CSV table of C-alpha atoms in Angstrom, one decimal:
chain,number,residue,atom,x,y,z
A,1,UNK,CA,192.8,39.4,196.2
A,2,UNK,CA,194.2,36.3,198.0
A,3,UNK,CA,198.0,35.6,199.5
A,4,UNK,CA,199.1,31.9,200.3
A,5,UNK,CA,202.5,30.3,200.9
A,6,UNK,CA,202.7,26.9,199.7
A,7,UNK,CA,205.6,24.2,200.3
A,8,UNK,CA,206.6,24.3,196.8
A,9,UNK,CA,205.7,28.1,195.3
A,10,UNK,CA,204.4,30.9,197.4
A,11,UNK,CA,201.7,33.1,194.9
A,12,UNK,CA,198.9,35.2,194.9
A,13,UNK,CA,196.4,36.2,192.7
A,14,UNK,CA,195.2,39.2,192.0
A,15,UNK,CA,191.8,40.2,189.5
A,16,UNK,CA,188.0,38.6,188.5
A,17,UNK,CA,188.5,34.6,189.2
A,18,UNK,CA,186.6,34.3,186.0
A,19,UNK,CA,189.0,35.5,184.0
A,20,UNK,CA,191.7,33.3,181.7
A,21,UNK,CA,194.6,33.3,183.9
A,22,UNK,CA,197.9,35.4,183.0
A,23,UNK,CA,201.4,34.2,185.2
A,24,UNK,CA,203.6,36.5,185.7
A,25,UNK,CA,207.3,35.4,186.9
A,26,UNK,CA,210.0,37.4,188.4
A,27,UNK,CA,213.7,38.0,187.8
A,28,UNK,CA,216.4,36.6,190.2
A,29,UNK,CA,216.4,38.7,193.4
A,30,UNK,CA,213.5,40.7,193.2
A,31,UNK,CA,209.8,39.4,194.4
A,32,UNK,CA,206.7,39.7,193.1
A,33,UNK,CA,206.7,43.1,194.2
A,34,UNK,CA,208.3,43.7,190.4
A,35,UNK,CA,205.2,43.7,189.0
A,36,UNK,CA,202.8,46.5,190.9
A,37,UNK,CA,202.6,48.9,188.7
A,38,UNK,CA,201.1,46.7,186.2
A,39,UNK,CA,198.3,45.0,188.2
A,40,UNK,CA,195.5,47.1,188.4
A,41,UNK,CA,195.5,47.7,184.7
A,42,UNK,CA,196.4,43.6,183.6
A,43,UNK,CA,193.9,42.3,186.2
A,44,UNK,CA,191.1,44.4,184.3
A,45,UNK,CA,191.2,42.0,182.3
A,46,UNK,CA,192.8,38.4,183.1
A,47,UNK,CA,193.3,36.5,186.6
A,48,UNK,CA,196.7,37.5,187.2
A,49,UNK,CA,198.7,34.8,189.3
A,50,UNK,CA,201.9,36.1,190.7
A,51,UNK,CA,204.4,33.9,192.1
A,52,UNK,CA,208.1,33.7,193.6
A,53,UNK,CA,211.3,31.7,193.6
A,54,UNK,CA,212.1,29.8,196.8
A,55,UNK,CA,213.8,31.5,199.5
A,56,UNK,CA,212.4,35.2,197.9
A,57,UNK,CA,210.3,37.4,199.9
A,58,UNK,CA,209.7,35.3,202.5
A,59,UNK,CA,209.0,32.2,200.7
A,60,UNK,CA,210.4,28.9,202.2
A,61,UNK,CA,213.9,28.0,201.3
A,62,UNK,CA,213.8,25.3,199.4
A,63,UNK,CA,216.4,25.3,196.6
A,64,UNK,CA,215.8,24.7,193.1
A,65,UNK,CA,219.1,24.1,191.2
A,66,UNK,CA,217.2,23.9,188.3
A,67,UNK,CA,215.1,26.0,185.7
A,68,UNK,CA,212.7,22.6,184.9
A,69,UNK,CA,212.8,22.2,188.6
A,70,UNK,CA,211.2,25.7,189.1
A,71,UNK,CA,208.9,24.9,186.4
A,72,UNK,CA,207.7,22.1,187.7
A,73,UNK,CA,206.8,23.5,191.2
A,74,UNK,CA,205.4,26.6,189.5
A,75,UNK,CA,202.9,23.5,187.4
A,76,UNK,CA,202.6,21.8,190.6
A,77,UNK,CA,201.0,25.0,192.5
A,78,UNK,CA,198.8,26.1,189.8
A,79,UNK,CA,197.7,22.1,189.5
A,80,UNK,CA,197.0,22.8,193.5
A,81,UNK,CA,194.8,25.7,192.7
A,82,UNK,CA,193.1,24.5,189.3
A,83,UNK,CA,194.5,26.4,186.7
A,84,UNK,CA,195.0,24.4,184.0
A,85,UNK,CA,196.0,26.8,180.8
A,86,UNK,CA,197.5,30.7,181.2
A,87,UNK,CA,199.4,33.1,179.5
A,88,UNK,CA,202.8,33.4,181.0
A,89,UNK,CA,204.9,36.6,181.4
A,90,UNK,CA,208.3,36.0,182.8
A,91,UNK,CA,211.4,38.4,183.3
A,92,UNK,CA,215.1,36.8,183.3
A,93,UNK,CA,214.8,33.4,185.0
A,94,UNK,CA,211.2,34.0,185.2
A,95,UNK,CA,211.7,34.2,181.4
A,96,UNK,CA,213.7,30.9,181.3
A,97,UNK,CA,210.7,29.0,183.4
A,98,UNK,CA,208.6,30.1,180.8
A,99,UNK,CA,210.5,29.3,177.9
A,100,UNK,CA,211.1,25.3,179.6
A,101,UNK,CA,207.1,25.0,180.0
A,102,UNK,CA,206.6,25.9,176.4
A,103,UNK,CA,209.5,23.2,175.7
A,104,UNK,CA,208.4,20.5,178.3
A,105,UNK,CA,204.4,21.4,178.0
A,106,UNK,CA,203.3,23.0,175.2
A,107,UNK,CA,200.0,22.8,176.1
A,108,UNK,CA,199.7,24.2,179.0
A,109,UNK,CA,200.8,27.9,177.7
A,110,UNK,CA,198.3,29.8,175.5
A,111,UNK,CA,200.6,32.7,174.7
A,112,UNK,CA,204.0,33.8,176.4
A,113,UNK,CA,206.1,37.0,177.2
A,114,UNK,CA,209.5,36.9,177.6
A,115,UNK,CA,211.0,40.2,179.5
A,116,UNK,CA,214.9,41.2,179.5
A,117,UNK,CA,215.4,37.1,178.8
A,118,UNK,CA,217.6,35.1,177.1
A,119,UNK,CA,218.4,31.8,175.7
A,120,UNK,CA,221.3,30.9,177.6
A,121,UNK,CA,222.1,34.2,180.4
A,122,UNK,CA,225.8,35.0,180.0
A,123,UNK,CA,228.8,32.1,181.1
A,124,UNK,CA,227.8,28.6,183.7
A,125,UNK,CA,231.5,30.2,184.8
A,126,UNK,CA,229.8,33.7,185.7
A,127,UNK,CA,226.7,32.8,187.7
A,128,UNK,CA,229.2,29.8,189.8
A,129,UNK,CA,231.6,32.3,190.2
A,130,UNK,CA,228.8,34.5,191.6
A,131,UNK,CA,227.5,31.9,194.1
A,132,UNK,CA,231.0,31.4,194.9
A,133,UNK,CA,230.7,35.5,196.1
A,134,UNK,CA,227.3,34.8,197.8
A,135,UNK,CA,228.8,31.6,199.9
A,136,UNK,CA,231.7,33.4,200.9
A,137,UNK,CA,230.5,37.1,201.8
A,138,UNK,CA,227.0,36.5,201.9
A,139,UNK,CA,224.4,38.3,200.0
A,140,UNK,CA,225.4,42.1,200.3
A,141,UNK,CA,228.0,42.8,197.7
A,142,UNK,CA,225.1,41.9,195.5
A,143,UNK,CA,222.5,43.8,197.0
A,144,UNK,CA,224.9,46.9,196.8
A,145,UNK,CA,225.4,46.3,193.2
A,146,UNK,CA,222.2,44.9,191.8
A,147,UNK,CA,220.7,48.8,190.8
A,148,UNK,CA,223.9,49.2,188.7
A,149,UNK,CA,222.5,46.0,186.5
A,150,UNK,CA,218.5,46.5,186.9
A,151,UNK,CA,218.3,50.9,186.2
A,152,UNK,CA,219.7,53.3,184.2
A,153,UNK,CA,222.0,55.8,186.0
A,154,UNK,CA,219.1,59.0,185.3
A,155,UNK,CA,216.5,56.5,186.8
A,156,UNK,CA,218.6,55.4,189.9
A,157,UNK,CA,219.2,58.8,190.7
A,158,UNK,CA,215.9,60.1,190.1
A,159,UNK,CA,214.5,57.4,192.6
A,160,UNK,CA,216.5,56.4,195.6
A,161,UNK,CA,213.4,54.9,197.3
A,162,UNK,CA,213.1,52.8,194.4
A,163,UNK,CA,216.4,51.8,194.7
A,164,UNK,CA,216.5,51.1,198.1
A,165,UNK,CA,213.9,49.0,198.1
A,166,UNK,CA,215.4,47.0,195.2
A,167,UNK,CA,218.6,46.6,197.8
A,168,UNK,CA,216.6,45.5,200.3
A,169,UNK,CA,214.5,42.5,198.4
A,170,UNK,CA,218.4,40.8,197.4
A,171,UNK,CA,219.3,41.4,201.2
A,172,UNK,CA,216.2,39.6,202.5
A,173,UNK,CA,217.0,36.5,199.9
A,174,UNK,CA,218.3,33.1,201.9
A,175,UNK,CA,221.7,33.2,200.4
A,176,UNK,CA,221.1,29.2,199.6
A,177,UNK,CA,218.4,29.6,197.4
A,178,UNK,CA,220.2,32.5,195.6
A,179,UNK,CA,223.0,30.4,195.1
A,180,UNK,CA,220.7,27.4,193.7
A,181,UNK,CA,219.4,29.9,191.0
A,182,UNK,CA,222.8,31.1,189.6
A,183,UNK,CA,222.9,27.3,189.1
A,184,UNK,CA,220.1,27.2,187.5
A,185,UNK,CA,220.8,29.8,184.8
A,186,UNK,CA,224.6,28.6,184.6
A,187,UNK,CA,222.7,25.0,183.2
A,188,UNK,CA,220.5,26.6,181.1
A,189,UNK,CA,220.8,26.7,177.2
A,190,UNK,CA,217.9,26.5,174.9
A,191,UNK,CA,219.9,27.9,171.5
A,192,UNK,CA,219.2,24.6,169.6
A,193,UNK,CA,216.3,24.6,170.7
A,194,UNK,CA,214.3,27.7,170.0
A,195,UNK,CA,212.3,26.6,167.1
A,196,UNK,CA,210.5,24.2,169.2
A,197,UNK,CA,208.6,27.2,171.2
A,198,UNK,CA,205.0,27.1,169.3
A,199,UNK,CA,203.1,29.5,170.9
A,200,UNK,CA,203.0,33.6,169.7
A,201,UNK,CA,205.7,35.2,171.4
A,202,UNK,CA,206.7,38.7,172.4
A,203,UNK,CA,210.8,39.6,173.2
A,204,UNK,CA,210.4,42.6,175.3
A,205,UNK,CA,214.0,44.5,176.2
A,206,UNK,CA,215.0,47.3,177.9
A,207,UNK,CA,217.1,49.5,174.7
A,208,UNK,CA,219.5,50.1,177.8
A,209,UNK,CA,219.6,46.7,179.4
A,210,UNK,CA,223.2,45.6,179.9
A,211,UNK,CA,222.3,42.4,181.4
A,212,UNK,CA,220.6,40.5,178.9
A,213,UNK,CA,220.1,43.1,176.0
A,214,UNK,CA,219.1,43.6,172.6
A,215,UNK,CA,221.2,41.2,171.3
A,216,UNK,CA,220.2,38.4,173.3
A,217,UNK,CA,216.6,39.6,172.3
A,218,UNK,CA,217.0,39.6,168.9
A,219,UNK,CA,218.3,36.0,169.0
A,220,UNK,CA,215.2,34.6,170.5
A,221,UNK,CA,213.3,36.6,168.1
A,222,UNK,CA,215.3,34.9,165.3
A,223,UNK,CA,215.3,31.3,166.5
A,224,UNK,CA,211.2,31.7,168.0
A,225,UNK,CA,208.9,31.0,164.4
A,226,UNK,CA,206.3,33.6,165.8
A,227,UNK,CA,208.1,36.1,167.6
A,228,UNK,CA,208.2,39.7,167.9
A,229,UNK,CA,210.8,41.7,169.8
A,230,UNK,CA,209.4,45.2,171.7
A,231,UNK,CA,212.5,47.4,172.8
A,232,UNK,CA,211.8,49.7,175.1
A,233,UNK,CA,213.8,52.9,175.5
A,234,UNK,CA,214.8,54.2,179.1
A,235,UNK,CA,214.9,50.9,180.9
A,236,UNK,CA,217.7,48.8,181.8
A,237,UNK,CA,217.3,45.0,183.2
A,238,UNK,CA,214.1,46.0,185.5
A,239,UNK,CA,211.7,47.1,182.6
A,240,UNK,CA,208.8,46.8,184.3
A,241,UNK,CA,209.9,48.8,187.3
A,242,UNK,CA,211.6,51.4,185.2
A,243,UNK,CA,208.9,52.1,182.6
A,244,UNK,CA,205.6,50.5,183.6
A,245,UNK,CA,203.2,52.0,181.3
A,246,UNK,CA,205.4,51.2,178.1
A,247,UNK,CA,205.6,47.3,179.3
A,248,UNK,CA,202.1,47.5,180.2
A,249,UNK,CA,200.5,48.8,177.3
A,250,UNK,CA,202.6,46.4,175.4
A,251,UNK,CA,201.3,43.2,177.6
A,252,UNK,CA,197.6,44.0,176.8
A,253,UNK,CA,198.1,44.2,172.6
A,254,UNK,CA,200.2,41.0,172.9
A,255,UNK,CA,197.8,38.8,175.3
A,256,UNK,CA,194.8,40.6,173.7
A,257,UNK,CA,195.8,39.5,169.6
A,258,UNK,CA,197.7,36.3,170.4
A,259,UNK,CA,195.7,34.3,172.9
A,260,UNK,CA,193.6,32.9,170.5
A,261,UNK,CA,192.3,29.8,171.4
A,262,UNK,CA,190.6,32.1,174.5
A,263,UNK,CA,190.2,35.3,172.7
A,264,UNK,CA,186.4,34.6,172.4
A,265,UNK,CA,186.5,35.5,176.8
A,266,UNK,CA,188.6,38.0,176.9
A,267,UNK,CA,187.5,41.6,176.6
A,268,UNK,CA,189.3,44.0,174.2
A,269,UNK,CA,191.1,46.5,177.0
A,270,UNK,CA,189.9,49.8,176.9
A,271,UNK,CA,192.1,52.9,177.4
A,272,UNK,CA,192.3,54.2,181.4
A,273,UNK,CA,190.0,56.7,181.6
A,274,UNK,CA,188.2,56.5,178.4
A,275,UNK,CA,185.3,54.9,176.4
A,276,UNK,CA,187.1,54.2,173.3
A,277,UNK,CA,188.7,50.6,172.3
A,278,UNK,CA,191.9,50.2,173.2
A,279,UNK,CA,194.7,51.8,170.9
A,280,UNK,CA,197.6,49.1,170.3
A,281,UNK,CA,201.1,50.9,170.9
A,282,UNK,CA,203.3,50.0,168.3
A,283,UNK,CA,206.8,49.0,170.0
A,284,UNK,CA,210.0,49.4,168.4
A,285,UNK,CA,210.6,46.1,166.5
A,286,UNK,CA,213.1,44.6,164.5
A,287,UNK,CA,214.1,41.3,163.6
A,288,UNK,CA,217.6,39.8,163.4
A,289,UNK,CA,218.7,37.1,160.8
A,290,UNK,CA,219.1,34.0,162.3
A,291,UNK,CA,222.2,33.5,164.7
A,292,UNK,CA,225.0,31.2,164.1
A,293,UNK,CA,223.6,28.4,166.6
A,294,UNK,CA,226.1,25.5,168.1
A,295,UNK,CA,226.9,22.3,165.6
A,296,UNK,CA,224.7,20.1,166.8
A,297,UNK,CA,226.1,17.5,164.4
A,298,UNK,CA,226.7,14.0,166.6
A,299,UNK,CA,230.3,13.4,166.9
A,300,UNK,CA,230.0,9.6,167.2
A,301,UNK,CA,231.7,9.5,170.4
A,302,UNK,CA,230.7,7.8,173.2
A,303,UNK,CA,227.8,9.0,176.1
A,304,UNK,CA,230.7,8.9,178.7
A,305,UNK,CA,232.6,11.3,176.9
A,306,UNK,CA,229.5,13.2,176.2
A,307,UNK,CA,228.5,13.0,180.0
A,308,UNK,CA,232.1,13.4,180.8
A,309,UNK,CA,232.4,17.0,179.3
A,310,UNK,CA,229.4,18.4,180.8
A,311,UNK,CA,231.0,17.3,184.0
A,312,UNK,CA,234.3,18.7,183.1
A,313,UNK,CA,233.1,22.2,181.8
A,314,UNK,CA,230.3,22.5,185.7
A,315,UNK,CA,233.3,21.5,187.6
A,316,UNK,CA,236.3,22.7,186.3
A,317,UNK,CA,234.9,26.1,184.1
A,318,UNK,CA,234.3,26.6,180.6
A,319,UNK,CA,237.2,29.0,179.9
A,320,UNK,CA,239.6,26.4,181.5
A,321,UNK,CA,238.3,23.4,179.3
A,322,UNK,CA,237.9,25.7,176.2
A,323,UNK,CA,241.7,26.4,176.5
A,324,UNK,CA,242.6,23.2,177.0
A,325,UNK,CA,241.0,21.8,173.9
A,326,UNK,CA,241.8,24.5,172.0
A,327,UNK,CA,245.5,23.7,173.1
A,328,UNK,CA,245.3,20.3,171.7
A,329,UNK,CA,246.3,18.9,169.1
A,330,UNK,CA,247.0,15.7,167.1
A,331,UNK,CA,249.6,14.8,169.4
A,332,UNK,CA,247.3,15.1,172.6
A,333,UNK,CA,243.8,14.5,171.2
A,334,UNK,CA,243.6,11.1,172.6
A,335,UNK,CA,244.9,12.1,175.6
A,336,UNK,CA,242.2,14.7,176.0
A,337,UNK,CA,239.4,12.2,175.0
A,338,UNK,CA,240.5,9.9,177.6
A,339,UNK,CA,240.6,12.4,180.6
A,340,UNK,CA,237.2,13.6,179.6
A,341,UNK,CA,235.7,9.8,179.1
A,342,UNK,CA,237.5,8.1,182.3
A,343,UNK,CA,238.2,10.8,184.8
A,344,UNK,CA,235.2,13.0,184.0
A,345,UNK,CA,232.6,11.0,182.6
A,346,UNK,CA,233.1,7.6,184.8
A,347,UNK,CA,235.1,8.8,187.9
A,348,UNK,CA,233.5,12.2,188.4
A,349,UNK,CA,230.1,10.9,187.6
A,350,UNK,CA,229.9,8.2,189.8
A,351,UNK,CA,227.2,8.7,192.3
A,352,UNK,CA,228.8,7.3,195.6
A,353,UNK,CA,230.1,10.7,196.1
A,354,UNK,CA,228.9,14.1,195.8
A,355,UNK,CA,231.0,16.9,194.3
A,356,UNK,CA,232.1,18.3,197.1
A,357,UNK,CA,233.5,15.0,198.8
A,358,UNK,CA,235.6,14.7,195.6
A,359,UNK,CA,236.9,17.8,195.8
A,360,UNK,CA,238.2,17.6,199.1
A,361,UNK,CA,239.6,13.7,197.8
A,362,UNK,CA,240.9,15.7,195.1
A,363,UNK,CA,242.9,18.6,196.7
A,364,UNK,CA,244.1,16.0,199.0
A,365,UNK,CA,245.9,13.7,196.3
A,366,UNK,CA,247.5,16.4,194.2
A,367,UNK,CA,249.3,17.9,197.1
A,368,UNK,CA,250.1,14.2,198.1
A,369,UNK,CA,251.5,13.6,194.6
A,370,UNK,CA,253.4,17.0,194.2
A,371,UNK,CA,251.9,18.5,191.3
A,372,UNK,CA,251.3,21.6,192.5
A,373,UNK,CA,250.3,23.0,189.2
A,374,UNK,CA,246.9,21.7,189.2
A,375,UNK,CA,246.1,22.7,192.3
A,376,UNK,CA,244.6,25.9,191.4
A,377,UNK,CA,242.0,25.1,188.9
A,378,UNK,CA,241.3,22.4,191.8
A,379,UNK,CA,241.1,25.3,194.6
A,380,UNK,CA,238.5,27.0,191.7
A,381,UNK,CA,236.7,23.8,190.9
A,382,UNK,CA,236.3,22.8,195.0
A,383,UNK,CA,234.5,26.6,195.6
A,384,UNK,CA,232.5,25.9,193.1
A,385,UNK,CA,231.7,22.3,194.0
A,386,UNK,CA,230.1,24.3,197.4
A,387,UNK,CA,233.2,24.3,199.5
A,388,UNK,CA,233.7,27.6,201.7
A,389,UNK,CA,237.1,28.9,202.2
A,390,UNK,CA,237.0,27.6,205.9
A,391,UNK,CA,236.5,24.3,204.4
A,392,UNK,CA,239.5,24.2,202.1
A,393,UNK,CA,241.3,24.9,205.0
A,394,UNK,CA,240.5,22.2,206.9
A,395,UNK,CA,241.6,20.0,203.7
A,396,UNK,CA,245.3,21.5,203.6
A,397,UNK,CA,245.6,21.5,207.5
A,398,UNK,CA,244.8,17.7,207.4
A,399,UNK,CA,247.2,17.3,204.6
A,400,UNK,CA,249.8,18.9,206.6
A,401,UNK,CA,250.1,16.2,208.8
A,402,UNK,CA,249.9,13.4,206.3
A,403,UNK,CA,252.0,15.0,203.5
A,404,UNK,CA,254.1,17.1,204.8
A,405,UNK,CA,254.7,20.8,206.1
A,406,UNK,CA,256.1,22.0,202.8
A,407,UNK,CA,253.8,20.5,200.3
A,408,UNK,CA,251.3,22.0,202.9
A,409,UNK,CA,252.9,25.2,202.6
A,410,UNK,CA,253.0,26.1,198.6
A,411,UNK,CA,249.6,24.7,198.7
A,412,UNK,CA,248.1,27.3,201.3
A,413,UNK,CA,249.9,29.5,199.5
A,414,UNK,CA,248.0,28.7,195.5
A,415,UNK,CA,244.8,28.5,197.7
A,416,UNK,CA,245.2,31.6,198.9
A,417,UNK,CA,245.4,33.5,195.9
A,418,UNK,CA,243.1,31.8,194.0
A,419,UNK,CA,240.3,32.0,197.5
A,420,UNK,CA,241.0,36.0,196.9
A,421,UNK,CA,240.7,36.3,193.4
A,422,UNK,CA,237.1,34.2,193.2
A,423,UNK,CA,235.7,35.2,196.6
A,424,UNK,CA,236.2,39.4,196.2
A,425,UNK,CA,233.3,40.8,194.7
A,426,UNK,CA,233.7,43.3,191.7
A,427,UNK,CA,234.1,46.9,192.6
């Protein structure tokens, strides 16, 4: 067993170094810690490389606001250490980084696992709003709340130390890289592209996951060509914590029947304890019919409007853009095309400012001009965009003195509210 920290990902590895090599990626918050329980039986077997995402466990802090950008520092460090093909096991954005190797480089990954994953994890406007919490109040309101989302209630209570330590990984995360990661999964969507992934596949879900459940499951299992889903009952988010041996056992039939192209080196598993071959557990599968994916059909419009309403939807929210197109009409179409394609898709994407300097440009003007009744989504947009509540307070003092003490005023006062509503965690 070795340990090493790296600038880009901190890993270890852990079984024969012989053996074909079997990656195994953690969720958001937790380290590699997650996967104990199934080491001594998986490393039997393969080389198993564990690794973990920046700022996690003590790993440096350097942000990815990226899944690709994970993946490539993950390719990077097993380049660094001369593994060159593996079977990958990843759970949640784990699962993601795994998904975007198959995508980017197919053949680098012999078979894959995808644990409590997804192909595009709830709302962009849930995980900003999130590192909208973590900026503000820091990383405990999710620590206090992450067993809720990873256990089942009976498990939680059965084991506090379990739980404890859970609390205590998401404590111990650099609030920055946390941040970059709900990025990450807010930018990632691989609906349309699910038929691409060409290697065997197993779906595994806890039947109690409220996270990124069953039905997220069954929607890579219908997009995936050779895919399988395995539910497995009494786990939530945290499978592989909750029930190890189920996940376990159903790890070694999958990289032990689909790895084919090293199947020849690999050893069939034997049972713990006993003599005879290893007896595959069946999991409880089923497979949906295909999922209604997005219309991919081009529009014929231009790349700046294109460009212009991926801006839009990162800066301002999807909810707000989907009401305001859904609000349009024949009257205001050309209206809406034209604030997506200038203000979004030239202004917005211009490069000689970041996001949050335009923010602050942008608070500024509106309560120069008067109309208050943008100044909200604005407020939203600017937390967002990385600014703190201290920092939007700067903005309207300054404004104050070059606009006015009223417009000042019923500004703090929209701010306000909206600070409260986006920066208090959920009960």
């Amino acid at each position: 067993m070795s340990e090493k920290s790296l600038e880009t990902l901190q890993y270890r590895f852990d079984g024969p170094e012989d053996a074909p090599v079997l990656v195994l990626g953690p969720s958001l918050g937790v380290t590699w810690h997650m996967w104990d329980r199934q080491i001594p039986e998986l490393s039997r077997h393969w080389r198993i490389f564990r690794y973990d995402l920046p700022g996690h466990g003590g790993a440096p802090a350097h942000p990815a606001a990226a899944v690709s950008d994970l993946a490539d520092r993950l390719l990077a460090t097993l380049d660094s250490v001369g593994v060159q093909r593996f079977g990958y096991v990843g759970c949640s954005i784990g699962g993601a980084v795994g998904a975007d190797l198959v995508l980017r480089h197919p053949h680098r990954v012999a078979a894959l696992a995808l644990v409590a994953a997804s192909p595009r994890f709830g709302t962009a406007d849930e995980f900003r709003q999130r590192g909208v919490i973590v900026r503000t109040n820091g990383l405990e309101p999710i620590a206090r709340t992450s067993p809720d989302r990873w256990f089942t209630p009976g498990f939680a209570a059965a084991q506090p130390a379990i739980v404890e330590w859970a609390v205590q990984m998401v404590r111990t995360t650099d609030p920055g890289c946390y941040i970059a990661s709900c990025e990450a999964l807010a930018a990632f969507d691989i609906r349309t592209e699910l038929p691409r992934i060409g290697v065997a596949t197993l779906v595994l879900v806890g039947a109690e996951d409220k996270v990124t459940g069953p039905a997220e499951a069954r929607t890579l299992v219908a997009g995936i060509p050779d895919a399988r889903l395995a539910l497995v009952p009494g786990a939530s988010h945290l499978a592989p914590v909750e029930q190890p041996a189920a996940v376990t056992d159903l790890l070694l039939t999958h990289f032990s029947t689909a790895w084919q192209d090293t199947s020849a080196s690999i050893p069939a598993p034997a049972a713990p304890g006993f003599g005879a071959p290893f007896a595959p557990v069946v999991p409880v599968a089923e497979i949906a019919p295909a999922p209604d994916l997005p219309d991919t059909t081009p529009t014929g419009r231009s790349d700046r409007y294109d460009r212009g309403m991926k801006v839009r939807r990162e800066v301002l929210g999807d909810a707000h853009v989907d009401a305001a197109t859904a609000a349009s009409d024949g009257f205001t179409d050309d209206f809406q095309e034209l604030l997506t394609r200038y203000a979004w898709g030239e202004v917005w994407s211009r490069e000689g400012l970041d996001r949050k300097a335009r923010s602050c440009v942008s608070l500024t003007a509106i309560v120069a001009s008067g109309h208050l009744g943008g100044l909200a989504q604005h407020v939203r947009a600017a937390l967002r965009n990385g600014l703190t509540p201290s920092e939007i307070k700067e903005v309207l003092l300054q404004t104050a003195v070059y606009c006015g003490i009223p417009a000042a005023g019923a500004a703090f006062e929209i701010a306000q509210s909206v600070i409260q509503e986006e920066t208090t965690p959920p009960a």
